[in-house]
Amino acid sequence: MFIFALLVVFKLLSIQFVQGDKYRKLADKRLIKDVVIPANRGNVYSVGGNLLATSIPKYDIRIDALTPSAETFEEYLKPLSDSLAAYSGKSSSYYQKQIRKARAYKNRYHLLARNIGYSDYLRIRNFPLLNLGAYKGGLIVEQTTKREYPMGGVAHRSIGYERFDDKGNVTRAGIDGAFGDKYLRGKDGKRLKQSIGKGQWKPIADYNQVEPKDGYDVYTTISTNIQDIAHNSLLQQLEYYEAEHGCVVVMEVATGEIRAISNLGRTSKGTYYEKLNYAVGESHEPGSTFKTMALMAALEDKIVDTATVIDTKKGRKHFYGRTITDSKHGGYGKISVARALEVSSNIGIATIIDEGYSKQPEKFINRLKAWKLNEVLGVSILGEGKPVIPEPGHKIWSKNALPSMAYGYNMELTPLQTLAFYNAIANNGVLVKPRFIKEVRELNKEVEVFDREVINEKICSDKTLKEIQEILKNVVERGTGKSLYSPYFSMAGKTGTAKSEYWMSDWEDKPRYVSSFAGYFPADNPKYSCIVVIHKPSIKKGYYGADVSGPVFKRVAQKIFTDTPIIDEVKSLEVNNDDVSKEFDGYYETAQTYRTIMPNVTGLPLMDAITLLENMQVDVKVKVLGNGVVTSQSVDKGVKLKDKQTVVLKAS
């Protein structure tokens, strides 16, 4: 027994003095720990300063019911309960009972309010007892942040987010995800908390050991007005055609700044939401929108000129054992190269490329490479799809590769990559990198500014550029896009209709298409470029690019043009218009002749008639019914008018 007692004493001394530091640290680790305080994520703004994404602080207010002394507790319990009752609508007795119960059960983490905003947080922490702080009043404040999107589901995927799962894996989507790590995230703080049992942790003090540093604010190139136009125009078309998914992108020609980007996918219930960023991430066969690039290559390499005549046969032609057809029954016959693009002749463009490059296909591929169509644009948003431009030796290369590529098959591009090229055509040959961000700020201080980035100073000669610009304008005026033509504002672009999943065995029974339209507006002085791509519309309602995607392009162009018209410089105000002059002379003569006698104002615009009557030598009161042009007057022509007389004008 004596030896056993010695061993116990030895063990106690060993634990106390030899291993004491180890066990004390272990105890502290179990009782006290650093808890990460997330920094407020920076805001994301539109180009006009409208809020697109913001982090809102939320607070939980708790009380350590054991911290206040008995005297303090009894003195402030009722005033605290009264204040809480006035805030929540519950009775004061309810709170008195709950807080007394928490003290009796030694609850050091009793919840008073959950997930409240900053103004409510300031209000509650100034309630009696709580205003004494953590040490005397038992106040416990826990802060979290919640990401809010003022525009709701509009452009949600493009604005993006950064999310971490339980295993630490991160998902970064859109602008928020792309710039989260470097700018938006900020630096987290730390706060010491003490274990109070049952898995609960209480802050030791009412301040943070390391204060979190908020992230920077990011100002994007997105225009909320244009974004709203693009989103709703696309949604309307997707719903009508019951399409699987689609996207629309609007870009400013000179700068490459993305003014709007909308990506909508269909749910099982038939509704649409921002499912994936199709515009940036989805590579697909572009179809006829690629014919523009193919013809430009042939023009630039002097294979043909716009007046060269191509025989498109009767709408069917064999290429290496494979038949290519045109959409027009009976074909287009012999047409010019320019007309082949205007009417989107598959045979015409395939013939040009096959005859011009079949003996040296590398020349055609090298032209595409010179335009960097085989490379990603390197945009800031993560997940850009890779283009596929095959060449001899590639696994998908065959004798049919060239004629197939000519009209947009056997290759892949993303919508944004296609748009960037059309934007270069509108931008007098300057290929600029699409840009989603203008600057980064810390309050009013500039942290970093992003300028225009040129990928290619000149994609082709001025001669080729002018020819293509004229053809794209004619596509809308008299080609496949003529249904989109408007005399009030000009557009230029190319329709596209491509088969989708045509290699699948059920395609003949269930044909699927990708409809697109890429172009710019106004045609003669381009301000914006735009692409619309819609996948798998209902073929019962239509599938051609001009019918499905074209109207979205037109609505976007029309509304942008209406809201922000392009203003041209007027060189002279001395403009003679015989009709206007004649109308003015007639109005002036009437005003000078009928000074006290009722004139005939029927047929005049209502505002002109009112002005005429109110400027007579007698004081006439005019009563108006309707709007527009005057259809009748209560006083006949030639009747002498009296002061204070009322004249009733009806208009429609």
Coordinates of C-alpha atoms in Angstrom, one line a residue, residues 212-604:
P212 CA -12.2 41.7 -40.2
K213 CA -11.2 43.8 -43.2
D214 CA -14.0 44.3 -45.8
G215 CA -13.4 43.4 -49.4
Y216 CA -13.1 46.0 -52.2
D217 CA -16.0 47.0 -54.4
V218 CA -16.1 45.9 -58.0
Y219 CA -17.7 48.1 -60.7
T220 CA -18.8 46.1 -63.7
T221 CA -19.6 47.1 -67.3
I222 CA -23.2 45.8 -66.9
S223 CA -26.0 48.3 -67.6
T224 CA -29.1 47.5 -65.6
N225 CA -31.3 49.0 -68.2
I226 CA -29.9 47.0 -71.1
Q227 CA -29.6 43.9 -68.9
D228 CA -33.3 44.2 -68.2
I229 CA -34.2 44.6 -71.9
A230 CA -32.0 41.6 -72.9
H231 CA -33.3 39.3 -70.1
N232 CA -37.0 39.9 -70.7
S233 CA -36.6 39.8 -74.5
L234 CA -34.9 36.4 -74.3
L235 CA -37.3 35.1 -71.7
Q236 CA -40.3 36.0 -73.9
Q237 CA -38.9 34.1 -76.9
L238 CA -37.8 31.1 -74.9
E239 CA -41.3 30.7 -73.4
Y240 CA -43.0 31.1 -76.7
Y241 CA -40.8 28.5 -78.5
E242 CA -40.6 26.3 -75.5
A243 CA -36.8 26.1 -76.0
E244 CA -34.4 24.2 -73.8
H245 CA -32.0 27.1 -73.1
G246 CA -30.6 30.3 -74.6
C247 CA -28.4 33.3 -74.1
V248 CA -28.0 36.9 -75.2
V249 CA -25.0 39.1 -74.9
V250 CA -24.8 42.9 -75.7
M251 CA -21.3 44.4 -76.1
E252 CA -20.2 48.0 -76.7
V253 CA -18.4 48.0 -80.0
A254 CA -15.5 50.4 -79.3
T255 CA -14.5 49.2 -75.8
G256 CA -15.6 45.5 -75.7
E257 CA -17.5 46.3 -72.5
I258 CA -20.3 43.8 -71.9
R259 CA -23.5 45.8 -71.3
A260 CA -25.8 42.8 -70.8
I261 CA -25.5 39.0 -70.6
S262 CA -28.5 36.8 -69.9
N263 CA -28.4 32.9 -69.7
L264 CA -31.7 31.1 -69.2
G265 CA -32.3 27.4 -68.9
R266 CA -35.6 25.5 -68.7
T267 CA -36.7 23.7 -65.5
S268 CA -38.9 20.5 -65.5
K269 CA -41.9 22.8 -64.7
G270 CA -41.3 24.8 -67.9
T271 CA -40.0 27.9 -66.1
Y272 CA -36.6 29.6 -66.8
Y273 CA -33.8 30.7 -64.6
E274 CA -30.1 31.5 -64.7
K275 CA -29.0 27.9 -64.8
L276 CA -25.5 28.0 -66.4
N277 CA -23.4 30.7 -68.1
Y278 CA -24.0 29.4 -71.7
A279 CA -22.6 32.5 -73.4
V280 CA -19.2 32.0 -71.8
G281 CA -18.9 28.3 -71.2
E282 CA -20.9 26.4 -73.9
S283 CA -19.0 25.6 -77.1
H284 CA -21.2 24.4 -79.9
E285 CA -21.3 24.2 -83.7
P286 CA -22.2 27.8 -84.7
G287 CA -23.9 27.0 -87.9
S288 CA -24.4 29.8 -90.5
T289 CA -23.1 32.6 -88.3
F290 CA -19.6 31.1 -89.2
K291 CA -20.2 31.6 -92.9
T292 CA -19.2 35.3 -92.4
M293 CA -15.7 34.2 -91.2
A294 CA -15.4 31.6 -94.0
L295 CA -16.2 34.2 -96.7
M296 CA -13.9 36.8 -95.2
A297 CA -11.1 34.3 -95.3
A298 CA -11.7 33.7 -99.0
L299 CA -12.0 37.4 -99.8
E300 CA -8.9 38.2 -97.8
D301 CA -6.9 35.4 -99.6
K302 CA -8.3 36.6 -102.9
I303 CA -9.9 33.2 -103.7
V304 CA -13.0 35.0 -104.9
D305 CA -14.5 38.5 -104.9
T306 CA -18.0 39.5 -104.1
A307 CA -19.0 39.5 -107.8
T308 CA -17.8 36.0 -108.5
V309 CA -20.6 33.8 -109.6
I310 CA -21.2 30.5 -107.8
D311 CA -23.4 27.7 -109.1
T312 CA -25.5 26.4 -106.2
K313 CA -27.3 23.9 -108.5
K314 CA -30.9 23.2 -107.6
G315 CA -30.4 23.2 -103.9
R316 CA -28.4 19.9 -103.7
K317 CA -24.8 19.2 -104.3
H318 CA -22.5 16.3 -103.5
F319 CA -19.1 16.8 -101.7
Y320 CA -17.0 13.7 -101.3
G321 CA -20.0 11.3 -101.2
R322 CA -22.0 13.6 -98.9
T323 CA -24.9 15.7 -100.0
I324 CA -25.2 19.4 -98.9
T325 CA -28.6 21.1 -99.3
D326 CA -29.9 24.6 -99.2
S327 CA -33.0 25.7 -97.3
K328 CA -34.8 27.0 -100.4
H329 CA -36.6 24.3 -102.3
G330 CA -35.2 24.2 -105.9
G331 CA -32.1 26.1 -104.8
Y332 CA -30.7 29.5 -105.8
G333 CA -29.1 28.6 -109.1
K334 CA -26.2 30.8 -110.1
I335 CA -25.6 33.6 -107.7
S336 CA -22.9 36.0 -106.7
V337 CA -20.6 35.3 -103.8
A338 CA -22.2 38.3 -101.9
R339 CA -25.7 36.9 -102.6
A340 CA -24.6 33.5 -101.3
L341 CA -24.0 35.0 -97.9
E342 CA -27.1 37.2 -98.0
V343 CA -29.3 34.1 -98.5
S344 CA -27.1 31.9 -96.4
S345 CA -26.5 29.3 -99.1
N346 CA -24.7 26.2 -97.6
I347 CA -23.8 25.1 -101.1
G348 CA -22.5 28.5 -102.2
I349 CA -20.1 29.0 -99.2
A350 CA -19.1 25.3 -99.1
T351 CA -18.2 25.5 -102.8
I352 CA -16.1 28.6 -102.3
I353 CA -14.1 27.1 -99.5
D354 CA -13.7 23.7 -101.0
E355 CA -12.6 24.9 -104.4
G356 CA -10.3 27.5 -102.9
Y357 CA -8.6 25.5 -100.2
S358 CA -9.0 21.8 -100.8
K359 CA -5.5 21.5 -102.1
Q360 CA -4.0 23.5 -99.3
P361 CA -6.4 23.3 -96.3
E362 CA -3.7 24.6 -94.0
K363 CA -4.1 28.0 -95.6
F364 CA -7.7 28.3 -94.5
I365 CA -6.9 27.0 -91.0
N366 CA -4.0 29.4 -90.7
R367 CA -6.3 32.3 -91.6
L368 CA -8.6 31.3 -88.7
K369 CA -5.7 30.9 -86.4
A370 CA -4.5 34.4 -87.4
W371 CA -7.8 35.6 -86.1
K372 CA -7.2 33.6 -82.9
L373 CA -10.5 31.7 -83.4
N374 CA -8.7 28.6 -82.1
E375 CA -7.9 30.3 -78.8
V376 CA -10.0 31.2 -75.8
L377 CA -10.6 34.9 -75.3
G378 CA -9.2 34.7 -71.8
V379 CA -12.2 36.6 -70.2
S380 CA -12.2 37.2 -66.5
I381 CA -15.2 34.9 -65.8
L382 CA -14.1 31.4 -65.1
G383 CA -15.1 28.4 -67.2
E384 CA -14.7 29.7 -70.7
G385 CA -15.4 27.0 -73.3
K386 CA -12.6 26.0 -75.6
P387 CA -13.0 26.5 -79.3
V388 CA -12.5 23.6 -81.6
I389 CA -10.9 24.3 -85.0
P390 CA -9.7 21.0 -86.6
E391 CA -6.8 20.7 -89.0
P392 CA -5.3 17.9 -91.1
G393 CA -4.3 15.1 -88.7
H394 CA -7.0 16.0 -86.2
K395 CA -9.2 13.1 -85.1
I396 CA -12.3 14.7 -86.7
W397 CA -10.6 15.8 -89.9
S398 CA -11.7 14.3 -93.2
K399 CA -12.2 15.3 -96.8
N400 CA -15.6 16.7 -95.8
A401 CA -14.0 18.8 -93.0
L402 CA -13.5 22.0 -95.2
P403 CA -17.0 22.2 -96.8
S404 CA -18.6 21.3 -93.4
M405 CA -16.6 24.0 -91.6
A406 CA -17.6 26.5 -94.3
Y407 CA -21.1 26.6 -93.0
G408 CA -20.4 26.1 -89.3
Y409 CA -20.2 22.4 -88.7
N410 CA -17.3 20.1 -87.7
M411 CA -16.0 22.9 -85.3
E412 CA -17.1 24.7 -82.1
L413 CA -17.2 28.2 -80.7
T414 CA -18.8 29.8 -77.7
P415 CA -21.4 32.5 -78.3
L416 CA -19.1 35.1 -76.8
Q417 CA -16.2 34.1 -79.1
T418 CA -18.5 34.5 -82.1
L419 CA -19.7 37.8 -80.9
A420 CA -16.2 39.1 -80.4
F421 CA -15.5 38.5 -84.1
Y422 CA -18.7 40.2 -85.2
N423 CA -17.8 43.1 -82.9
A424 CA -14.5 43.4 -84.7
I425 CA -16.3 43.8 -88.0
A426 CA -18.4 46.6 -86.5
N427 CA -15.2 48.1 -84.9
N428 CA -13.5 48.6 -88.3
G429 CA -11.4 45.5 -87.9
V430 CA -10.2 46.0 -84.3
L431 CA -10.7 42.8 -82.3
V432 CA -11.1 43.7 -78.6
K433 CA -11.3 41.4 -75.6
P434 CA -14.8 41.3 -74.0
R435 CA -14.7 42.9 -70.6
F436 CA -16.9 42.6 -67.6
I437 CA -15.3 44.9 -65.1
K438 CA -14.3 48.6 -65.3
E439 CA -12.6 49.3 -61.9
V440 CA -12.1 48.2 -58.3
R441 CA -12.6 50.7 -55.5
E442 CA -12.2 51.0 -51.8
L443 CA -14.9 53.5 -50.9
N444 CA -14.1 56.4 -53.2
K445 CA -10.4 55.4 -53.7
E446 CA -9.4 53.7 -57.0
V447 CA -7.6 50.4 -56.4
E448 CA -7.3 49.2 -60.0
V449 CA -8.8 50.4 -63.4
F450 CA -9.3 48.1 -66.3
D451 CA -8.8 49.5 -69.8
R452 CA -9.6 48.2 -73.3
E453 CA -7.5 45.3 -74.3
V454 CA -6.9 44.8 -78.0
I455 CA -6.4 41.2 -79.2
N456 CA -5.8 42.0 -82.9
E457 CA -5.3 45.5 -84.3
K458 CA -6.7 44.7 -87.7
I459 CA -8.3 41.4 -88.6
C460 CA -8.4 42.1 -92.4
S461 CA -8.0 44.7 -95.1
D462 CA -10.3 47.7 -95.4
K463 CA -11.6 46.4 -98.7
T464 CA -12.7 43.1 -97.2
L465 CA -14.1 44.8 -94.2
K466 CA -16.3 47.2 -96.2
E467 CA -17.5 44.4 -98.4
I468 CA -18.5 42.2 -95.4
Q469 CA -20.1 45.2 -93.7
E470 CA -22.3 45.9 -96.8
I471 CA -23.3 42.2 -97.1
L472 CA -24.3 41.9 -93.4
K473 CA -26.4 45.0 -93.9
N474 CA -28.0 43.5 -96.9
V475 CA -28.7 40.3 -95.0
V476 CA -31.2 42.3 -92.9
E477 CA -32.5 44.4 -95.8
R478 CA -33.0 41.7 -98.4
G479 CA -31.5 38.4 -97.2
T480 CA -32.4 35.8 -94.6
G481 CA -33.0 38.5 -92.0
K482 CA -35.4 40.6 -94.1
S483 CA -38.2 39.9 -91.7
L484 CA -36.3 41.9 -89.1
Y485 CA -35.8 45.0 -91.3
S486 CA -37.1 48.3 -89.9
P487 CA -36.9 51.6 -91.8
Y488 CA -36.6 53.5 -88.4
F489 CA -33.3 52.0 -87.3
S490 CA -30.6 50.0 -89.1
M491 CA -29.1 46.7 -88.2
A492 CA -26.5 44.4 -89.7
G493 CA -25.9 40.7 -88.9
K494 CA -26.1 37.1 -89.9
T495 CA -28.7 34.5 -89.1
G496 CA -27.7 31.0 -88.1
T497 CA -29.6 27.7 -88.0
A498 CA -27.7 24.5 -87.1
K499 CA -28.7 20.9 -86.5
S500 CA -28.1 19.8 -82.9
E501 CA -27.3 16.2 -81.8
Y502 CA -27.8 15.1 -85.4
W503 CA -25.5 12.1 -84.8
M504 CA -28.1 10.6 -82.5
S505 CA -30.3 7.8 -83.8
D506 CA -33.5 9.5 -82.9
W507 CA -32.8 12.8 -84.7
E508 CA -35.0 12.0 -87.7
D509 CA -38.0 11.4 -85.4
K510 CA -37.1 14.3 -83.1
P511 CA -35.1 16.9 -85.0
R512 CA -33.3 19.5 -82.8
Y513 CA -31.8 22.8 -83.8
V514 CA -29.7 25.7 -82.5
S515 CA -31.0 29.1 -83.8
S516 CA -28.9 32.2 -83.6
F517 CA -28.3 35.7 -84.8
A518 CA -25.2 37.7 -84.5
G519 CA -24.7 41.3 -85.6
Y520 CA -24.5 45.0 -84.6
F521 CA -26.5 48.2 -84.7
P522 CA -26.8 50.9 -86.1
A523 CA -25.4 49.4 -89.3
D524 CA -23.6 52.5 -90.5
N525 CA -22.3 53.8 -87.1
P526 CA -22.2 50.7 -84.8
K527 CA -22.6 51.4 -81.1
Y528 CA -23.5 47.9 -79.9
S529 CA -22.9 44.3 -81.1
C530 CA -25.2 41.5 -80.0
I531 CA -25.6 37.7 -80.3
V532 CA -28.6 35.6 -79.5
V533 CA -28.4 31.8 -79.3
I534 CA -31.4 29.6 -78.6
H535 CA -31.1 25.8 -78.3
K536 CA -33.8 23.3 -79.2
P537 CA -36.9 25.4 -79.9
S538 CA -40.1 23.6 -80.6
I539 CA -40.0 22.8 -84.3
K540 CA -43.8 23.0 -84.4
K541 CA -43.4 26.8 -83.9
G542 CA -40.2 27.4 -85.8
Y543 CA -36.4 26.9 -85.7
Y544 CA -34.8 29.2 -88.2
G545 CA -32.5 31.8 -86.8
A546 CA -34.4 34.7 -88.3
D547 CA -37.7 33.5 -86.7
V548 CA -36.4 32.4 -83.3
S549 CA -33.3 34.4 -82.3
G550 CA -33.7 37.3 -84.7
P551 CA -36.7 38.9 -83.0
V552 CA -34.8 39.0 -79.7
F553 CA -31.9 40.8 -81.4
K554 CA -34.4 43.3 -83.0
R555 CA -36.2 43.9 -79.7
V556 CA -33.0 44.6 -77.9
A557 CA -31.7 46.9 -80.7
Q558 CA -35.0 48.7 -80.9
K559 CA -35.4 49.3 -77.2
I560 CA -31.8 50.4 -76.7
F561 CA -32.1 52.7 -79.7
T562 CA -35.3 54.2 -78.4
D563 CA -33.9 54.7 -74.9
T564 CA -30.5 55.9 -75.9
P565 CA -30.7 57.0 -79.5
I566 CA -27.5 57.6 -81.5
I567 CA -27.1 61.3 -82.0
D568 CA -25.5 62.4 -85.2
E569 CA -23.9 65.8 -85.7
V570 CA -26.1 68.2 -87.7
K571 CA -23.9 70.2 -90.0
S572 CA -26.6 72.7 -90.9
L573 CA -29.9 73.8 -89.4
E574 CA -31.0 75.4 -92.7
V575 CA -33.1 72.4 -93.9
N576 CA -35.7 73.1 -96.5
N577 CA -38.8 70.9 -96.4
D578 CA -41.6 72.0 -98.7
D579 CA -44.4 70.2 -96.8
V580 CA -43.3 71.6 -93.5
S581 CA -42.9 75.1 -94.9
K582 CA -46.4 74.9 -96.5
E583 CA -47.9 73.7 -93.2
F584 CA -46.3 76.5 -91.2
D585 CA -47.4 79.1 -93.7
G586 CA -50.9 77.9 -93.5
Y587 CA -50.8 77.9 -89.7
Y588 CA -49.3 81.4 -89.6
E589 CA -51.9 82.8 -92.0
T590 CA -54.7 81.4 -89.9
A591 CA -53.2 82.9 -86.7
Q592 CA -52.9 86.3 -88.3
T593 CA -56.4 86.3 -90.0
Y594 CA -58.6 85.0 -87.3
R595 CA -58.0 87.3 -84.3
T596 CA -61.5 87.5 -83.0
I597 CA -63.4 85.1 -85.3
M598 CA -63.5 81.3 -84.8
P599 CA -61.2 79.6 -87.3
N600 CA -61.5 76.0 -88.6
V601 CA -59.2 74.0 -86.5
T602 CA -60.4 70.5 -87.5
G603 CA -57.6 68.4 -88.9
L604 CA -55.0 70.3 -86.8

